[in-house]
CSV table of C-alpha atoms in Angstrom, one decimal:
chain,number,residue,atom,x,y,z
A,15,MET,CA,0.0,0.0,0.0
A,16,ALA,CA,1.4,3.4,-0.9
A,17,LEU,CA,2.2,5.7,1.9
A,18,PHE,CA,0.1,8.8,2.2
A,19,ASP,CA,0.7,12.1,4.0
A,20,PRO,CA,-1.3,12.1,7.3
A,21,GLN,CA,-0.7,15.7,8.1
A,22,PRO,CA,-3.7,17.0,6.1
A,23,LEU,CA,-5.9,14.9,8.4
A,24,HIS,CA,-4.4,16.5,11.6
A,25,PRO,CA,-1.4,18.8,11.9
A,26,ALA,CA,-0.1,16.8,14.8
A,27,LEU,CA,0.3,13.7,12.6
A,28,TRP,CA,3.4,12.9,10.5
A,29,LEU,CA,5.2,9.9,9.2
A,30,ALA,CA,8.4,8.9,11.0
A,31,SER,CA,10.4,9.4,7.8
A,32,GLN,CA,9.3,13.1,7.4
A,33,LEU,CA,9.6,16.3,9.3
A,34,SER,CA,6.4,17.5,10.9
A,35,LYS,CA,5.1,20.7,9.3
A,36,GLY,CA,3.9,21.5,12.9
A,37,ALA,CA,0.8,22.7,14.5
A,38,THR,CA,2.6,25.8,15.7
A,39,SER,CA,3.9,28.8,13.8
A,40,CYS,CA,7.7,29.2,13.3
A,41,VAL,CA,10.1,32.0,12.8
A,42,ASP,CA,12.8,31.8,10.2
A,43,THR,CA,16.3,31.0,11.5
A,44,GLY,CA,17.9,33.1,8.8
A,45,ILE,CA,20.1,30.1,8.1
A,46,PRO,CA,18.6,28.0,5.3
A,47,VAL,CA,20.7,24.8,6.0
A,48,LEU,CA,19.4,24.8,9.6
A,49,SER,CA,15.8,25.8,8.7
A,50,HIS,CA,15.7,22.8,6.3
A,51,GLN,CA,16.3,20.5,9.3
A,52,LEU,CA,13.7,21.9,11.6
A,53,PRO,CA,10.0,20.9,11.6
A,54,GLY,CA,8.0,23.8,10.2
A,55,GLY,CA,11.1,25.3,8.6
A,56,GLY,CA,12.1,27.5,11.6
A,57,TRP,CA,12.2,28.1,15.3
A,58,PRO,CA,8.9,27.1,16.8
A,59,THR,CA,6.9,29.7,18.7
A,60,GLY,CA,4.7,29.1,21.7
A,61,VAL,CA,6.7,26.1,22.9
A,62,LEU,CA,9.9,25.3,24.9
A,63,THR,CA,13.0,24.9,22.8
A,64,GLU,CA,16.3,23.7,24.4
A,65,LEU,CA,19.8,24.6,23.4
A,66,LEU,CA,22.2,22.2,25.2
A,67,LEU,CA,25.6,23.7,25.4
A,68,GLN,CA,29.0,22.0,25.8
A,69,GLN,CA,30.0,25.3,27.3
A,70,PRO,CA,28.7,28.9,27.1
A,71,GLY,CA,30.0,31.2,24.4
A,72,ILE,CA,30.5,28.6,21.6
A,73,GLY,CA,28.3,30.3,19.1
A,74,GLU,CA,24.8,30.0,20.6
A,75,LEU,CA,23.9,33.6,20.3
A,76,ARG,CA,25.3,33.9,16.8
A,77,LEU,CA,23.0,31.0,15.9
A,78,LEU,CA,20.1,33.1,17.1
A,79,GLN,CA,21.3,36.5,16.0
A,80,ALA,CA,19.4,36.7,12.7
A,81,THR,CA,16.2,35.6,14.3
A,82,LEU,CA,16.4,37.9,17.3
A,83,SER,CA,17.3,41.0,15.2
A,84,SER,CA,14.2,40.4,13.0
A,85,LEU,CA,11.8,40.6,15.9
A,86,LYS,CA,9.7,43.7,16.5
A,87,ASN,CA,9.0,43.0,20.2
A,88,PRO,CA,11.6,43.1,23.0
A,89,VAL,CA,14.0,40.2,23.6
A,90,ALA,CA,14.3,39.1,27.3
A,91,MET,CA,17.5,37.5,28.6
A,92,LEU,CA,17.4,36.0,32.1
A,93,GLN,CA,20.6,35.1,33.9
A,94,PRO,CA,23.0,35.2,30.8
A,95,PRO,CA,26.6,34.1,31.7
A,96,TYR,CA,28.0,37.3,30.2
A,97,ASN,CA,26.7,40.9,30.0
A,98,PRO,CA,24.7,41.1,26.8
A,99,GLN,CA,25.9,43.5,24.1
A,100,THR,CA,23.1,45.0,22.0
A,101,LEU,CA,25.5,46.1,19.3
A,102,ALA,CA,26.8,42.6,18.8
A,103,LEU,CA,23.3,41.2,18.9
A,104,ASP,CA,22.2,43.8,16.2
A,105,LEU,CA,19.4,45.0,18.6
A,106,PRO,CA,18.6,48.6,19.6
A,107,PRO,CA,19.2,49.0,23.4
A,108,GLN,CA,15.6,49.6,24.1
A,109,GLN,CA,14.6,46.3,22.6
A,110,LEU,CA,16.8,44.2,25.0
A,111,LEU,CA,15.4,43.4,28.4
A,112,TRP,CA,18.2,42.1,30.7
A,113,ILE,CA,17.1,40.5,34.0
A,114,ARG,CA,20.2,40.1,36.1
A,115,ASN,CA,21.1,37.1,38.2
A,116,THR,CA,19.5,37.3,41.6
A,117,GLY,CA,21.2,34.3,42.9
A,118,LYS,CA,17.9,32.5,43.3
A,119,THR,CA,16.7,30.1,40.6
A,120,ALA,CA,13.1,30.4,41.7
A,121,ASP,CA,13.2,34.2,40.9
A,122,SER,CA,14.5,33.6,37.4
A,123,LEU,CA,11.9,30.9,36.7
A,124,TRP,CA,9.1,33.0,38.0
A,125,ALA,CA,10.2,36.0,35.9
A,126,ALA,CA,10.5,33.8,32.8
A,127,GLU,CA,7.0,32.4,33.4
A,128,GLN,CA,5.4,35.8,33.8
A,129,ILE,CA,7.0,37.2,30.7
A,130,LEU,CA,5.9,34.1,28.7
A,131,ARG,CA,2.3,34.4,30.0
A,132,SER,CA,2.1,38.1,29.2
A,133,GLY,CA,3.2,37.8,25.6
A,134,SER,CA,5.1,41.1,25.9
A,135,CYS,CA,8.4,39.8,24.4
A,136,GLY,CA,9.2,38.4,21.0
A,137,ALA,CA,11.7,36.0,22.6
A,138,VAL,CA,12.8,34.9,25.9
A,139,LEU,CA,16.3,33.4,26.6
A,140,LEU,CA,16.8,31.7,30.0
A,141,TRP,CA,20.1,30.2,31.2
A,142,GLN,CA,19.9,27.5,33.8
A,143,GLN,CA,22.4,25.0,35.2
A,144,HIS,CA,19.9,22.9,36.9
A,145,ILE,CA,16.2,22.8,36.5
A,146,ARG,CA,13.6,20.4,37.8
A,147,ASN,CA,11.2,18.6,35.5
A,148,GLU,CA,8.1,20.2,37.0
A,149,SER,CA,9.6,23.6,36.3
A,150,LEU,CA,10.2,22.6,32.7
A,151,ARG,CA,6.6,21.6,32.4
A,152,ARG,CA,5.4,24.9,33.9
A,153,LEU,CA,7.5,26.9,31.5
A,154,HIS,CA,6.4,24.9,28.5
A,155,LEU,CA,2.8,25.5,29.5
A,156,ALA,CA,3.5,29.2,30.0
A,157,ALA,CA,5.0,29.4,26.5
A,158,GLN,CA,1.9,27.9,25.0
A,159,CYS,CA,-0.1,31.0,26.2
A,160,GLY,CA,1.3,33.0,23.3
A,161,GLU,CA,3.6,33.1,20.3
A,162,THR,CA,6.8,34.0,22.1
A,163,LEU,CA,10.1,32.3,21.1
A,164,PHE,CA,11.4,30.5,24.2
A,165,PHE,CA,14.9,29.2,24.4
A,166,LEU,CA,16.2,27.4,27.5
A,167,LEU,CA,20.1,27.2,27.5
A,168,ARG,CA,21.6,24.6,29.8
A,169,PRO,CA,24.5,22.2,29.9
A,170,ILE,CA,24.7,19.4,27.4
A,171,ALA,CA,24.6,16.7,30.1
A,172,ALA,CA,20.9,17.4,30.3
A,173,ALA,CA,20.4,15.7,27.0
A,174,GLN,CA,20.1,12.5,28.9
A,175,ASP,CA,17.1,13.8,30.9
A,176,SER,CA,13.5,13.8,29.7
A,177,SER,CA,12.0,17.0,28.6
A,178,PRO,CA,8.6,18.2,27.3
A,179,ALA,CA,10.4,20.4,24.7
A,180,PRO,CA,9.5,19.3,21.2
A,181,LEU,CA,12.9,20.6,19.9
A,182,ARG,CA,16.2,19.9,21.6
A,183,LEU,CA,19.5,20.7,20.0
A,184,ALA,CA,23.0,20.0,21.4
A,185,LEU,CA,25.7,22.4,20.5
A,186,ARG,CA,29.4,21.6,20.5
A,187,PRO,CA,32.3,23.8,19.2
A,188,ALA,CA,34.0,23.0,16.0
A,189,PRO,CA,36.8,24.8,14.0
A,190,GLY,CA,35.1,27.6,12.2
A,191,GLY,CA,31.6,27.0,13.6
A,192,ILE,CA,29.6,24.6,15.7
A,193,HIS,CA,28.2,21.0,15.4
A,194,ILE,CA,24.5,20.7,16.0
A,195,GLU,CA,23.1,17.4,17.2
A,196,PHE,CA,19.3,16.9,17.0
A,197,VAL,CA,18.6,15.3,20.3
A,198,LYS,CA,14.8,15.6,19.8
A,199,ARG,CA,12.6,16.8,16.9
A,200,ARG,CA,9.3,16.0,15.4
A,201,GLY,CA,10.7,14.0,12.5
A,202,PRO,CA,13.3,11.3,11.6
A,203,GLN,CA,16.4,10.8,13.7
A,204,ARG,CA,19.5,12.4,12.3
A,205,ASP,CA,22.6,10.3,13.1
A,206,THR,CA,25.2,12.8,12.1
A,207,PRO,CA,25.6,16.3,13.5
A,208,LEU,CA,25.0,19.3,11.3
A,209,PHE,CA,28.1,21.5,10.9
A,210,LEU,CA,27.2,25.1,10.8
A,211,PRO,CA,30.0,27.6,10.0
A,212,LEU,CA,29.7,30.8,12.0
A,213,THR,CA,31.5,33.6,10.3
A,214,PRO,CA,30.8,37.3,9.8
A,215,THR,CA,29.7,36.4,6.2
A,216,LEU,CA,27.0,34.0,7.4
A,217,LEU,CA,25.5,36.3,9.9
A,218,GLN,CA,26.6,39.6,8.6
A,219,ARG,CA,29.0,40.8,11.3
A,220,HIS,CA,30.1,40.6,15.0
A,221,ALA,CA,31.7,37.2,15.1
A,222,SER,CA,32.7,37.9,18.7
A,223,VAL,CA,29.1,38.1,19.9
A,224,ASP,CA,29.3,35.0,22.1
A,225,ARG,CA,32.6,36.0,23.8
A,226,PRO,CA,32.6,37.9,27.1
A,227,LEU,CA,33.4,41.6,26.6
A,228,PRO,CA,34.7,44.0,29.2
A,229,ALA,CA,32.4,46.9,28.2
A,230,PRO,CA,29.3,47.4,30.3
A,231,ALA,CA,26.0,46.3,28.7
A,232,THR,CA,23.9,49.0,27.2
A,233,ALA,CA,20.6,47.0,27.6
A,234,ARG,CA,17.9,47.9,30.1
A,235,SER,CA,18.2,45.9,33.2
A,236,VAL,CA,15.7,44.8,35.8
A,237,LEU,CA,17.0,44.9,39.3
A,238,PRO,CA,16.8,41.8,41.4
A,239,GLN,CA,14.1,43.2,43.7
A,240,LEU,CA,11.8,43.6,40.7
A,241,VAL,CA,11.8,39.9,39.8
A,242,GLY,CA,11.6,38.5,43.3
């Protein structure tokens, strides 16, 4: 019997050999070779997406730069390991909301959840070393309240743990770029990592966006007492 495409019957259905077209909307990555490997052809909105890092600063922000700079609504960053640089991110200062590290994980999780539920930002980036599964589920549910892009950045060791995120990518440094492993996606398993060159030619400029810079951040910051 010839195989048929089940997705016209319901957007949540797809064959194991094909990428899901997705029931959620997507935002273009700005990187065609990557978009071609993602269900829906881009970063999914209204869901949790995990970026699992071998270490911070290996190119994760350059991976997102084209997408973030295309958004009209503010971009919120919670507990980034380095001071965010709006120039390197190609964002106007007033469009970057920086919530500083309060030292309490619960504060950051609460702030991320409130931003997601409000729908006030075009994207939310949350850095966490350790996060409990029930917190993941709460954040995933909060993301479904709107069309915000939500990226959780945490150590690559978490790839062994279960997660409600429909898209999980493991990022490892490579000469001239990064290797992207598709830990989880709605589609066929990819056995070999995708090499993505990260050069000024690919993302226009600012190849040092992921490295820590000594200059103070020009983004708006929210003081710890405002997120507690």
